[in-house]
XYZ file of C-alpha atoms in Angstrom:
341
model
C 130.844 -37.205 -42.301
C 134.209 -35.734 -42.112
C 135.634 -39.093 -41.127
C 134.000 -40.141 -44.396
C 134.773 -37.311 -46.148
C 138.863 -37.708 -44.941
C 138.915 -41.406 -45.841
C 137.372 -40.294 -49.239
C 140.115 -37.878 -49.735
C 142.713 -40.088 -49.344
C 141.289 -42.896 -51.161
C 141.279 -40.504 -53.927
C 145.235 -39.562 -53.391
C 145.790 -43.236 -53.207
C 143.860 -43.699 -56.621
C 146.107 -40.390 -58.098
C 149.389 -41.729 -57.066
C 148.409 -45.425 -58.573
C 147.449 -43.516 -62.092
C 150.658 -41.970 -61.540
C 152.685 -44.651 -61.023
C 151.453 -46.853 -64.534
C 151.763 -43.764 -66.392
C 155.143 -43.729 -65.246
C 155.646 -47.142 -65.804
C 154.469 -47.552 -69.178
C 156.893 -44.680 -70.185
C 159.738 -46.520 -68.729
C 158.927 -49.777 -70.451
C 158.185 -48.554 -74.145
C 160.804 -45.272 -74.234
C 164.332 -45.288 -75.110
C 166.709 -43.288 -72.730
C 166.985 -40.425 -74.914
C 163.005 -39.973 -75.433
C 162.280 -40.386 -71.861
C 164.837 -37.946 -71.101
C 163.007 -35.402 -73.503
C 159.757 -36.529 -71.699
C 160.949 -35.627 -68.456
C 162.730 -32.697 -69.072
C 159.280 -30.898 -69.542
C 157.933 -32.769 -66.290
C 160.918 -32.478 -63.869
C 160.203 -29.762 -61.403
C 164.176 -30.061 -60.960
C 164.999 -28.183 -64.339
C 162.890 -25.145 -63.017
C 160.225 -24.421 -65.063
C 157.375 -25.766 -62.905
C 157.433 -25.855 -58.816
C 157.962 -28.652 -56.661
C 154.271 -28.818 -56.272
C 153.231 -29.715 -59.834
C 150.313 -31.676 -59.846
C 150.374 -35.070 -62.464
C 146.873 -34.061 -63.116
C 148.276 -31.551 -65.953
C 148.583 -34.983 -68.089
C 144.989 -35.034 -68.503
C 145.111 -31.654 -70.091
C 144.416 -31.754 -73.564
C 147.587 -29.976 -74.726
C 149.763 -32.223 -72.940
C 147.724 -35.570 -73.599
C 147.684 -34.837 -77.053
C 151.344 -34.407 -76.930
C 152.166 -37.472 -74.339
C 149.537 -39.444 -76.678
C 151.656 -38.493 -79.897
C 154.629 -39.404 -78.333
C 153.583 -42.799 -77.059
C 152.057 -43.692 -80.623
C 155.541 -42.766 -81.996
C 157.023 -44.971 -79.377
C 154.630 -48.167 -79.312
C 155.063 -48.178 -83.634
C 158.416 -48.394 -83.519
C 158.036 -50.892 -80.433
C 156.154 -53.119 -82.455
C 158.064 -53.338 -85.494
C 161.245 -55.012 -83.696
C 162.941 -55.367 -86.952
C 165.957 -52.753 -86.441
C 167.632 -53.689 -89.563
C 164.261 -53.563 -91.912
C 165.200 -52.897 -95.271
C 169.453 -52.916 -94.835
C 171.778 -54.695 -96.938
C 174.943 -56.022 -95.077
C 177.769 -58.223 -95.790
C 179.487 -60.237 -93.098
C 182.949 -61.594 -93.642
C 184.033 -64.885 -91.792
C 180.228 -65.424 -91.891
C 181.032 -69.381 -92.203
C 181.030 -70.080 -88.439
C 181.702 -68.728 -85.027
C 180.628 -64.891 -84.727
C 180.096 -64.185 -88.099
C 177.351 -66.662 -88.609
C 175.476 -65.786 -85.495
C 175.692 -62.321 -86.330
C 174.647 -63.174 -89.787
C 171.212 -65.070 -88.238
C 170.449 -61.959 -85.671
C 170.893 -59.724 -89.038
C 168.510 -61.666 -90.836
C 165.838 -62.248 -87.685
C 166.264 -58.224 -87.465
C 164.817 -58.036 -90.954
C 168.381 -57.400 -93.017
C 169.200 -59.062 -96.318
C 173.118 -60.867 -95.228
C 175.773 -61.311 -97.536
C 177.930 -64.172 -96.191
C 181.385 -63.873 -97.218
C 184.359 -66.463 -96.544
C 186.994 -69.127 -97.624
C 184.826 -72.283 -96.138
C 182.400 -72.423 -98.744
C 180.693 -75.620 -97.275
C 180.196 -74.295 -94.029
C 179.432 -70.306 -95.538
C 176.788 -71.997 -97.969
C 175.375 -74.503 -95.208
C 174.745 -70.952 -92.849
C 173.050 -69.422 -95.818
C 170.922 -72.670 -96.506
C 169.660 -72.213 -92.666
C 168.935 -68.756 -93.322
C 167.213 -69.132 -96.432
C 167.807 -68.025 -99.826
C 165.425 -64.578 -99.692
C 167.605 -63.651 -96.650
C 171.032 -64.757 -97.035
C 173.458 -65.748 -100.049
C 177.146 -66.759 -99.716
C 180.574 -65.651 -101.901
C 183.836 -67.088 -101.442
C 185.721 -64.419 -100.579
C 189.708 -64.086 -99.541
C 189.978 -61.008 -97.060
C 193.419 -60.479 -97.858
C 193.294 -60.105 -101.382
C 191.686 -56.825 -102.982
C 190.016 -58.166 -105.744
C 188.032 -60.802 -103.799
C 186.936 -57.961 -101.591
C 185.897 -55.670 -104.415
C 184.075 -58.461 -106.183
C 182.422 -59.266 -103.181
C 180.748 -55.396 -102.292
C 180.704 -55.619 -106.322
C 177.882 -58.612 -106.241
C 175.861 -57.453 -103.553
C 175.241 -53.815 -104.736
C 174.578 -55.371 -108.590
C 172.312 -57.553 -106.046
C 170.706 -55.724 -103.768
C 171.235 -52.284 -105.401
C 173.379 -50.778 -102.115
C 175.686 -51.735 -99.295
C 174.484 -50.464 -96.025
C 176.105 -52.468 -93.158
C 179.476 -53.860 -93.512
C 181.084 -55.758 -91.068
C 184.666 -56.445 -90.781
C 184.892 -59.997 -88.693
C 186.852 -62.152 -90.418
C 190.431 -63.016 -88.144
C 193.035 -65.406 -87.030
C 195.337 -65.858 -84.182
C 198.577 -67.726 -84.011
C 200.171 -70.032 -81.439
C 200.499 -67.321 -79.244
C 204.561 -67.953 -78.054
C 205.608 -66.088 -75.002
C 208.859 -65.234 -76.028
C 209.063 -62.360 -78.626
C 212.261 -64.164 -79.281
C 210.889 -67.395 -80.623
C 208.234 -65.285 -83.053
C 208.922 -65.349 -86.887
C 208.133 -62.349 -88.922
C 206.272 -64.764 -91.614
C 203.877 -65.509 -88.494
C 203.399 -62.012 -87.595
C 202.948 -60.842 -90.937
C 200.283 -63.950 -91.741
C 198.056 -62.398 -88.560
C 198.615 -58.620 -89.791
C 197.504 -59.649 -93.502
C 194.333 -61.233 -92.507
C 193.195 -59.415 -88.864
C 194.648 -55.490 -90.392
C 195.086 -55.407 -94.325
C 191.568 -57.246 -94.463
C 190.219 -54.778 -92.620
C 191.676 -52.057 -94.225
C 190.078 -53.271 -97.639
C 186.732 -53.796 -96.342
C 186.655 -49.988 -95.058
C 188.111 -49.130 -98.485
C 185.892 -50.888 -100.731
C 182.430 -50.339 -98.342
C 183.545 -46.984 -98.830
C 183.627 -46.804 -102.385
C 180.093 -47.792 -102.976
C 178.643 -46.076 -99.585
C 180.284 -42.502 -100.564
C 177.977 -41.999 -103.486
C 175.365 -43.045 -101.065
C 175.883 -40.755 -97.956
C 175.002 -43.429 -95.868
C 176.387 -46.487 -94.516
C 177.680 -48.088 -91.058
C 181.391 -50.157 -91.151
C 181.471 -52.297 -88.204
C 185.131 -53.920 -87.243
C 185.787 -56.564 -85.087
C 188.268 -55.611 -82.603
C 189.558 -57.324 -78.825
C 190.034 -56.398 -75.288
C 193.918 -57.286 -76.807
C 193.376 -54.010 -78.588
C 193.103 -52.523 -75.333
C 195.585 -53.954 -72.774
C 198.585 -56.077 -73.397
C 199.662 -59.096 -72.046
C 196.699 -61.585 -72.647
C 197.384 -62.525 -76.904
C 200.176 -63.034 -78.740
C 202.561 -60.084 -80.179
C 201.072 -60.475 -83.863
C 197.400 -60.723 -82.482
C 197.514 -57.441 -79.851
C 199.212 -55.615 -82.074
C 196.689 -56.591 -84.934
C 193.720 -55.520 -82.891
C 195.669 -52.403 -81.180
C 195.935 -51.309 -84.938
C 192.005 -52.127 -86.183
C 190.977 -49.759 -82.855
C 193.410 -46.980 -84.979
C 192.332 -47.556 -88.359
C 188.419 -47.492 -86.928
C 188.888 -44.233 -85.559
C 191.220 -42.325 -88.927
C 188.579 -43.968 -91.119
C 185.604 -42.399 -88.956
C 187.361 -39.068 -88.842
C 187.336 -38.924 -92.958
C 184.092 -40.714 -93.629
C 182.205 -38.975 -91.331
C 181.383 -36.008 -94.281
C 180.345 -38.794 -96.227
C 177.234 -39.207 -93.587
C 179.227 -43.055 -92.996
C 179.825 -44.160 -89.624
C 182.518 -46.672 -88.631
C 182.814 -48.560 -85.352
C 185.000 -50.738 -83.517
C 183.367 -53.842 -81.087
C 185.854 -55.353 -78.973
C 185.123 -57.888 -76.630
C 186.050 -60.496 -74.006
C 186.570 -64.200 -74.987
C 183.862 -65.828 -76.865
C 183.513 -69.827 -77.217
C 183.892 -69.899 -80.561
C 186.520 -72.367 -82.488
C 189.195 -69.490 -82.918
C 189.229 -68.902 -79.163
C 188.994 -72.733 -78.501
C 192.406 -73.457 -80.543
C 194.194 -70.301 -79.408
C 193.157 -70.965 -75.799
C 193.205 -74.671 -75.607
C 190.135 -74.720 -73.854
C 188.702 -78.311 -72.505
C 185.540 -79.121 -70.889
C 185.514 -76.517 -68.626
C 185.975 -73.940 -71.514
C 185.438 -70.359 -71.314
C 184.961 -70.722 -67.151
C 188.743 -71.103 -67.004
C 189.214 -67.716 -68.330
C 189.121 -64.582 -65.493
C 186.095 -62.084 -65.892
C 185.207 -59.384 -63.622
C 181.458 -60.032 -64.092
C 180.813 -63.255 -61.939
C 178.321 -66.075 -63.017
C 178.581 -64.529 -66.456
C 179.506 -65.910 -70.186
C 179.724 -64.018 -72.902
C 178.046 -65.704 -76.266
C 178.662 -64.614 -79.904
C 174.876 -63.727 -79.438
C 175.673 -61.034 -77.171
C 178.461 -59.474 -80.318
C 175.584 -60.025 -82.517
C 173.532 -57.767 -80.835
C 175.854 -55.399 -80.021
C 176.720 -55.415 -83.796
C 173.027 -54.537 -84.613
C 172.936 -51.923 -81.970
C 175.654 -49.916 -84.049
C 174.394 -50.915 -87.631
C 170.680 -49.643 -86.214
C 169.469 -46.036 -86.392
C 169.689 -46.176 -82.768
C 173.375 -45.539 -82.786
C 172.760 -42.714 -86.107
C 175.182 -40.179 -83.930
C 178.054 -43.085 -82.904
C 180.802 -42.807 -85.174
C 184.952 -43.716 -83.932
C 183.714 -45.662 -81.516
C 185.290 -48.652 -79.331
C 182.335 -50.521 -78.055
C 184.110 -52.574 -75.268
C 181.846 -55.550 -75.208
C 183.899 -56.988 -71.665
C 182.151 -56.909 -68.523
C 184.634 -54.350 -67.547
C 187.808 -56.642 -67.959
C 189.685 -53.749 -69.406
C 188.893 -51.201 -66.397
C 189.398 -53.889 -63.745
C 192.924 -54.818 -62.282
C 192.736 -57.721 -59.894
C 196.375 -57.262 -58.909
C 195.379 -54.036 -56.883
C 193.389 -56.123 -54.700
C 190.804 -53.326 -53.570
C 187.961 -54.998 -54.894
C 189.356 -58.967 -54.836
C 187.257 -61.707 -54.738
C 189.613 -63.986 -53.602
């Protein structure tokens, strides 16, 4: 009988441990990092409120169970929605192809109404046709002209009643001459006008309509070239460094109006722009050094990162330069300590 009693106790412990495992597992798969912290903050004996012998059966107590189910009900309702930008209105520059077109598609998938602006009317309208007239519309806009930007934002607000998200994506790269002696001022100014002045105008006029609403999110597209040197041309690198500085300065000013301004900087993405700049052949992006072996950065990766920056999940993030580079900018292979060669 004693042996049977001992076996029964062991079986009971195993059942308890299994129950604890599934409770923790459900929390992990349904909870954000912040919510997970808040949950374990009241359970973790390391914080000292409870002893190290706290019994997980406390979860079964009525008060704990009510708190647990209330938390999980909120999390489940959010997880089931899935559309992180439901009811939002976004304007994306340079949306006719490449990263901008991909962002438009992903934003629509997350419930946003998207206004695609570009100078390539044929491709831009094609993108919007694919997304459906109820989800996306196209406006011709040269971001280097203030009147075009002003008009695009005014028409967006007129059609949708507001502007929640402004994405300054339009950009250009020059030939990339290796010697500064061979660079022409006209080429330098052309790149700066589009990559920097275009972003400035986008921020300015987005802020104009967001300030009265006391809310909004602005995302500027940067580059790893805006953090380190020696990767791209003088003009492109200068423009992207400036975009990061402009992002931080705008965030410092506009925060008092509830407007968040962030930058999204990436490693090389295989797009028409990068293909022309780097002269990619059939090998494509595999020719470019990356710190993450076997990983290729795709436009969808940037689009998903932009969704995060535009969503309520990033509601306290502003003035940040989100690096989507696989650790490239923190890795110097010349030192050789972690060399793969």
